[in-house]
Coordinates of C-alpha atoms in Angstrom, one line a residue:
M15 CA 61.5 2.2 1.2
T16 CA 59.2 -1.1 0.2
P17 CA 56.3 -2.0 1.2
G18 CA 58.8 -5.1 2.9
F19 CA 59.8 -2.4 5.2
I20 CA 56.5 -1.2 6.4
R21 CA 55.6 -4.8 7.4
A22 CA 58.5 -5.2 8.7
T23 CA 57.8 -2.1 11.7
A24 CA 54.8 -3.3 12.1
G25 CA 55.0 -6.8 12.5
A26 CA 58.2 -5.1 15.2
A27 CA 56.0 -3.1 16.6
L28 CA 53.8 -5.1 17.4
A29 CA 56.6 -7.3 19.3
L30 CA 57.3 -4.2 21.2
S31 CA 53.5 -4.3 22.2
A32 CA 53.4 -7.7 23.4
A33 CA 56.9 -7.4 25.4
F34 CA 55.2 -4.9 27.1
G35 CA 51.6 -6.1 28.2
A36 CA 53.2 -9.4 29.0
S37 CA 55.9 -7.2 31.2
L38 CA 52.8 -5.4 33.3
P39 CA 52.2 -7.5 36.3
A40 CA 48.3 -7.5 37.5
F41 CA 47.7 -4.9 39.8
A42 CA 44.2 -4.3 40.8
Q43 CA 42.3 -2.7 38.6
G44 CA 42.3 0.6 40.8
K45 CA 46.2 0.7 41.1
E46 CA 46.4 0.7 36.7
I47 CA 45.9 3.5 34.9
R48 CA 44.3 1.6 31.9
I49 CA 45.7 3.7 28.7
A50 CA 42.8 3.1 24.7
H51 CA 45.0 3.3 22.5
V52 CA 42.1 2.9 19.4
Y53 CA 44.2 3.3 16.1
S54 CA 43.4 1.7 12.3
R55 CA 46.3 -1.2 12.9
T56 CA 44.2 -2.6 9.7
G57 CA 42.5 -1.3 7.5
P58 CA 43.0 1.9 5.1
L59 CA 45.4 4.0 7.2
E60 CA 47.5 0.9 9.1
A61 CA 50.5 2.3 8.2
Y62 CA 50.8 5.3 10.0
G63 CA 48.5 3.7 12.9
K64 CA 51.4 0.7 13.9
Q65 CA 53.7 3.4 13.5
T66 CA 51.9 5.5 15.7
Q67 CA 51.9 2.7 18.5
T68 CA 55.3 2.0 18.5
G69 CA 56.1 5.8 19.0
F70 CA 53.0 5.7 21.4
L71 CA 54.8 2.8 23.7
M72 CA 57.9 3.6 23.2
G73 CA 58.0 7.3 24.6
L74 CA 55.8 5.5 28.0
D75 CA 58.7 3.6 28.3
Y76 CA 60.7 7.3 27.8
A77 CA 59.0 9.8 29.6
T78 CA 58.6 6.5 32.6
G79 CA 62.3 6.2 32.7
G80 CA 61.9 2.8 31.4
T81 CA 59.4 1.9 34.7
M82 CA 56.0 1.7 32.8
T83 CA 54.8 3.8 36.1
V84 CA 53.8 7.2 37.3
A85 CA 53.1 8.4 41.7
G86 CA 53.7 4.3 41.6
R87 CA 50.9 3.0 39.5
K88 CA 51.6 1.6 36.8
L89 CA 50.8 2.6 32.9
V90 CA 48.3 -0.7 31.1
V91 CA 48.0 0.3 27.7
L92 CA 45.0 -1.7 25.8
E93 CA 44.9 -1.5 22.3
K94 CA 41.9 -1.3 20.1
D95 CA 41.2 -2.1 15.8
D96 CA 38.9 0.8 15.1
Q97 CA 39.6 -1.1 11.1
G98 CA 39.3 2.5 10.0
K99 CA 35.6 2.5 10.1
P100 CA 34.2 5.2 12.5
D101 CA 31.4 2.8 13.4
V102 CA 34.3 0.2 14.5
G103 CA 35.9 2.7 16.8
K104 CA 32.6 4.1 17.5
S105 CA 31.7 0.7 19.4
Q106 CA 36.0 0.3 20.6
L107 CA 36.2 3.4 23.3
A108 CA 33.1 3.2 24.4
A109 CA 34.1 -0.2 25.2
A110 CA 36.8 1.1 26.3
Y111 CA 35.9 3.5 28.8
G112 CA 33.2 1.9 29.5
D113 CA 34.2 -2.1 29.8
D114 CA 37.6 -1.9 30.2
K115 CA 37.4 1.3 32.9
A116 CA 40.0 2.8 30.1
D117 CA 40.9 5.9 32.5
L118 CA 41.2 7.8 29.3
A119 CA 41.8 7.3 25.3
V120 CA 44.9 8.0 22.6
G121 CA 43.9 8.0 19.3
P122 CA 42.6 7.7 15.9
S123 CA 44.3 7.4 12.8
S124 CA 42.1 8.5 10.8
S125 CA 40.1 11.7 10.8
G126 CA 36.5 10.5 9.7
V127 CA 37.0 7.5 12.7
A128 CA 38.5 10.7 15.2
L129 CA 34.3 12.5 14.8
A130 CA 33.3 9.3 15.2
L131 CA 34.9 9.0 19.0
L132 CA 33.8 12.8 19.9
P133 CA 31.0 12.0 21.2
V134 CA 32.2 9.3 23.5
A135 CA 34.0 11.0 25.0
E136 CA 31.7 13.2 25.8
E137 CA 29.2 10.1 27.1
Y138 CA 31.7 9.4 29.0
K139 CA 33.4 11.9 30.6
K140 CA 36.7 11.4 30.1
I141 CA 39.7 12.4 28.0
L142 CA 40.0 11.6 23.9
L143 CA 43.8 12.4 23.2
V144 CA 44.0 12.6 19.3
E145 CA 46.8 11.4 17.4
P146 CA 47.2 11.8 15.1
A147 CA 43.6 13.1 12.8
V148 CA 44.0 16.1 11.4
A149 CA 40.8 17.8 10.3
D150 CA 39.7 21.3 11.3
S151 CA 36.8 20.4 12.7
I152 CA 38.0 17.6 15.8
T153 CA 39.4 20.7 17.5
G154 CA 36.8 23.1 15.5
D155 CA 33.5 23.3 15.4
K156 CA 32.9 19.2 17.2
W157 CA 35.0 20.1 20.3
N158 CA 33.9 19.4 23.1
K159 CA 36.2 20.4 26.6
Y160 CA 37.3 16.4 27.0
I161 CA 39.5 16.5 23.9
F162 CA 43.4 17.7 23.0
R163 CA 45.2 17.3 20.6
T164 CA 49.1 15.6 19.7
G165 CA 48.8 15.6 15.9
R166 CA 48.7 18.9 14.0
N167 CA 45.9 20.4 12.8
S168 CA 44.2 21.3 9.2
S169 CA 45.1 24.9 9.8
Q170 CA 48.6 24.1 11.0
D171 CA 49.5 21.9 7.6
A172 CA 47.9 25.0 5.6
I173 CA 49.5 28.3 7.4
S174 CA 52.9 26.2 6.9
N175 CA 53.0 25.1 3.5
A176 CA 51.5 28.5 2.6
V177 CA 55.3 29.7 3.7
A178 CA 56.6 28.3 0.6
L179 CA 53.7 28.8 -2.3
D180 CA 51.3 32.0 -1.1
R181 CA 53.8 33.9 -3.8
P182 CA 51.9 37.1 -6.1
G183 CA 52.3 35.6 -9.2
T184 CA 51.2 31.4 -8.6
V185 CA 48.4 30.0 -9.5
I186 CA 47.2 27.1 -7.7
A187 CA 44.9 23.8 -7.5
T188 CA 44.2 21.7 -5.1
L189 CA 44.2 18.0 -5.2
A190 CA 42.5 16.0 -2.8
Q191 CA 40.8 12.9 -0.8
D192 CA 37.1 13.6 -0.8
Y193 CA 36.7 12.7 3.5
A194 CA 37.3 15.5 6.2
F195 CA 40.8 15.0 6.2
G196 CA 40.6 16.1 3.0
R197 CA 38.4 18.6 2.3
D198 CA 39.3 20.8 5.9
G199 CA 43.1 20.7 4.4
V200 CA 41.4 22.4 1.3
K201 CA 38.8 24.8 3.4
A202 CA 42.6 26.3 6.0
F203 CA 44.7 26.1 3.5
K204 CA 43.0 28.8 1.5
D205 CA 42.1 30.9 3.9
A206 CA 46.0 31.2 4.8
I207 CA 46.4 31.6 1.3
K208 CA 46.1 36.1 0.8
K209 CA 48.7 36.5 -2.5
A210 CA 48.8 33.5 -4.7
R211 CA 45.1 31.9 -6.0
V212 CA 43.4 28.8 -5.7
V213 CA 41.5 28.0 -9.2
H214 CA 40.0 24.5 -8.9
E215 CA 39.9 22.4 -6.1
E216 CA 39.7 18.4 -7.5
Y217 CA 38.5 16.0 -5.0
L218 CA 38.8 12.6 -5.4
P219 CA 37.8 8.9 -2.9
T220 CA 40.1 8.3 -0.8
T221 CA 40.5 4.5 -2.5
T222 CA 42.0 5.9 -6.2
T223 CA 43.5 4.3 -7.6
D224 CA 44.0 5.9 -11.2
F225 CA 44.4 9.7 -11.6
T226 CA 43.7 9.9 -15.3
A227 CA 40.7 12.3 -15.3
G228 CA 41.8 14.0 -12.3
A229 CA 44.8 15.2 -13.6
Q230 CA 43.5 15.9 -16.9
R231 CA 41.0 18.8 -14.8
L232 CA 43.6 19.8 -12.9
I233 CA 45.4 20.4 -16.2
D234 CA 42.5 22.0 -17.9
K235 CA 42.3 24.4 -15.0
L236 CA 46.6 25.2 -15.2
K237 CA 47.8 25.0 -18.0
D238 CA 46.8 28.9 -20.0
Q239 CA 47.3 30.5 -17.3
P240 CA 50.1 33.0 -16.5
G241 CA 53.2 32.8 -14.2
R242 CA 53.9 29.8 -11.2
K243 CA 51.5 27.1 -12.4
V244 CA 51.0 24.5 -9.0
I245 CA 49.3 21.3 -7.7
F246 CA 48.6 21.2 -4.7
I247 CA 48.8 17.6 -2.9
I248 CA 46.6 16.8 -0.3
W249 CA 46.5 12.7 0.2
A250 CA 46.7 10.7 2.9
G251 CA 46.5 6.2 2.5
A252 CA 46.7 3.9 -0.4
G253 CA 46.9 5.5 -4.1
N254 CA 49.9 7.8 -5.8
P255 CA 48.9 11.4 -6.7
F256 CA 52.0 11.6 -7.2
K257 CA 51.0 9.5 -10.3
I258 CA 50.2 11.8 -12.4
A259 CA 53.7 13.9 -12.7
D260 CA 54.4 11.2 -15.6
L261 CA 51.4 12.8 -17.8
D262 CA 54.5 15.3 -18.6
L263 CA 53.0 18.1 -16.5
K264 CA 56.1 20.2 -16.9
R265 CA 54.9 20.8 -20.9
Y266 CA 52.3 22.6 -19.4
G267 CA 55.0 24.6 -16.6
I268 CA 53.4 23.0 -13.9
E269 CA 54.7 21.9 -11.1
I270 CA 53.8 20.3 -8.1
A271 CA 53.0 20.1 -3.9
T272 CA 53.1 18.4 -1.5
G273 CA 53.9 18.4 2.7
G274 CA 55.8 16.4 4.8
N275 CA 54.5 12.4 4.9
I276 CA 56.0 9.0 5.5
L277 CA 59.4 7.7 4.8
P278 CA 57.6 4.7 2.3
A279 CA 55.3 7.3 0.2
M280 CA 58.2 9.7 -0.1
A281 CA 59.9 7.8 -1.8
A282 CA 57.7 9.5 -4.9
Y283 CA 59.6 12.1 -4.0
K284 CA 63.1 11.8 -5.6
S285 CA 61.5 12.1 -8.5
L286 CA 60.9 16.2 -7.5
P287 CA 63.9 17.1 -6.7
G288 CA 63.5 20.8 -5.2
M289 CA 60.1 20.7 -4.3
E290 CA 59.2 22.3 -1.9
G291 CA 56.3 22.3 1.1
A292 CA 56.2 22.0 5.2
T293 CA 56.3 18.9 7.1
Y294 CA 55.3 17.8 10.8
Y295 CA 58.3 15.9 11.0
Y296 CA 61.3 14.6 9.1
F297 CA 63.3 12.5 11.8
G298 CA 66.8 13.8 10.3
I299 CA 65.8 17.9 11.2
P300 CA 64.9 18.0 14.6
K301 CA 67.4 18.4 17.2
N302 CA 66.9 17.8 20.0
P303 CA 67.3 15.3 23.2
V304 CA 63.7 13.5 22.8
N305 CA 64.0 13.2 18.9
E306 CA 68.5 12.4 19.4
W307 CA 66.9 9.1 22.1
L308 CA 63.9 8.2 19.4
V309 CA 65.9 7.7 16.1
A310 CA 68.7 6.4 18.1
N311 CA 66.4 3.9 19.9
H312 CA 64.6 3.2 16.8
Y313 CA 67.3 2.4 15.3
K314 CA 68.5 0.0 17.5
R315 CA 65.5 -1.5 17.9
F316 CA 63.6 -1.7 14.2
Q317 CA 67.3 -1.2 12.6
S318 CA 65.7 2.0 10.4
P319 CA 64.8 5.9 11.1
P320 CA 61.2 6.3 12.9
D321 CA 59.4 8.3 10.8
F322 CA 56.3 10.9 10.9
F323 CA 53.8 8.9 12.7
T324 CA 56.4 7.6 15.0
A325 CA 57.1 10.6 16.9
G326 CA 53.0 12.1 17.1
G327 CA 52.8 8.8 19.3
M328 CA 55.9 9.2 21.4
S329 CA 54.8 12.7 21.3
A330 CA 51.3 12.2 22.7
A331 CA 52.7 9.0 25.8
I332 CA 55.3 12.3 26.7
A333 CA 51.4 14.2 27.4
V334 CA 50.1 11.4 28.8
V335 CA 53.1 10.8 31.3
E336 CA 53.8 14.3 31.8
A337 CA 49.3 15.6 33.1
L338 CA 50.3 12.5 35.4
K339 CA 52.6 13.5 36.8
K340 CA 50.5 17.3 37.1
T341 CA 48.1 15.2 39.2
G342 CA 50.4 12.9 41.1
G343 CA 48.9 10.3 39.1
D344 CA 45.1 11.1 39.6
T345 CA 43.0 10.5 36.8
T346 CA 40.3 12.4 37.6
T347 CA 39.0 13.7 34.0
Q348 CA 37.9 17.5 35.9
K349 CA 42.4 16.8 37.6
L350 CA 43.1 16.0 33.7
I351 CA 41.6 18.6 32.6
K352 CA 43.3 21.4 34.1
A353 CA 46.8 20.3 34.5
M354 CA 46.6 20.4 30.4
E355 CA 45.4 23.2 29.3
G356 CA 47.7 25.3 28.5
M357 CA 51.0 22.4 29.6
S358 CA 53.9 22.3 27.8
F359 CA 55.8 19.4 27.4
E360 CA 59.6 18.0 25.4
T361 CA 58.2 16.0 22.0
P362 CA 60.8 15.2 19.5
K363 CA 59.5 18.3 17.1
G364 CA 60.6 20.1 20.6
R365 CA 58.2 22.2 22.6
M366 CA 54.2 21.8 23.0
T367 CA 51.5 23.4 24.9
F368 CA 48.1 22.9 24.8
R369 CA 46.2 26.3 23.6
A370 CA 43.9 26.3 26.6
E371 CA 40.9 27.8 24.6
D372 CA 40.9 24.6 22.0
H373 CA 43.1 22.7 23.4
Q374 CA 44.9 22.3 20.5
A375 CA 48.8 21.4 21.3
M376 CA 51.3 24.1 19.1
Q377 CA 54.1 22.9 17.6
S378 CA 57.1 23.5 14.9
M379 CA 56.5 23.0 11.3
Y380 CA 59.1 22.6 8.5
H381 CA 59.9 24.2 5.5
F382 CA 61.4 22.2 3.4
R383 CA 63.3 21.7 0.0
I384 CA 64.0 17.8 -1.3
K385 CA 67.1 16.6 -2.2
V386 CA 68.2 13.6 -4.4
D387 CA 70.2 11.6 -1.8
P388 CA 71.3 7.9 -2.8
A389 CA 71.8 6.9 0.3
F390 CA 68.0 6.8 1.1
A391 CA 65.4 5.3 -0.9
W392 CA 63.1 8.5 -0.6
G393 CA 63.3 12.1 -1.8
V394 CA 64.8 13.9 1.4
P395 CA 63.4 17.2 3.3
E396 CA 66.3 19.5 3.8
L397 CA 65.7 22.2 6.3
V398 CA 64.5 25.5 5.6
R399 CA 63.5 26.4 8.2
E400 CA 61.6 25.9 11.2
I401 CA 58.2 27.4 11.1
K402 CA 57.2 29.1 14.9
P403 CA 54.1 28.1 17.2
E404 CA 54.4 31.7 17.7
E405 CA 54.7 32.3 13.6
M406 CA 51.8 30.7 12.2
A407 CA 48.0 32.8 13.5
I408 CA 46.3 29.0 14.3
P409 CA 42.6 30.1 13.7
I410 CA 40.4 29.3 16.9
R411 CA 37.3 27.5 15.1
N412 CA 36.0 26.4 18.1
A413 CA 31.9 27.8 19.9
R414 CA 33.9 27.5 22.7

């Protein structure tokens, strides 16, 4: 998988967006249902944002049977680029709710941006459906009743990854980015670990490209430890922390473990056959009609498989459409909240359900083991087993 593939996929996503947009007639504003999508169209998480946008538009197409209408009302998507910057995202969402009269919003890509958006949704008293930002605090201590999330949270990542790593005699050091995504992820992971020991936490700037110094600190903390020694990596966006494998970790008996990621990032997994972890999504794992539609249609439109965040975007779109169907197209916020609390809906990952207490989507995760297949440019996550929502005791972290 090459950077050119990312650019081609991103271009295809924008072309799809333009195609949908061009097909929307000029309905009276009261007739339209206006959905703002705030995402990283540019910035460090650009690849994630554009996958989400592709999946969101495909999801609206799928859930409306190609009509882009619910209860006779046309769906209009308003794209907003947060550039990965919290202040930009905040102003974009306020403009969407205020100036553009958006009925509800979806996004963003970054947890840092998401935390800036939460009070805007509360101020305007309108739904913000968070996808794909992960930090626990979004549906935890920073949550308000207007926030729902189809994306997984840090605890779902952590508890599912603990399935692969939490064994007696295992010693773990973590490597993560120094912002909400990384710190919430490590906290949730430590909370989930019951049998293994976490002996060190290493946080590096999101802009890190040279991981040598951080890796040396990790090695120094682990090398003299007895038992199985693991560096667990929580990383998003730019930079390749898997380069630390070049430091000959094997001579110290140190392994690398991590969760799933987008396909270009998983090219680094090819050098780590047998590595175990847990993932939110990989196109070859879920077996259900929604995922079959997504995979077939993504290949048809883009000559490539859907990626990690494409599935998330589709899940968000399906949730929006199902909620609007339940209200008969009524976009009144309180009616949407009532419709969405406890709502179950089918996604590329199977069934999700919005938990009433914090509006977090309960969903399956997938324990995988990496295998190398010459047909793919990335390490292929082979399913070990599906970890179902009822198997994960996901904490409720808000103060509701």
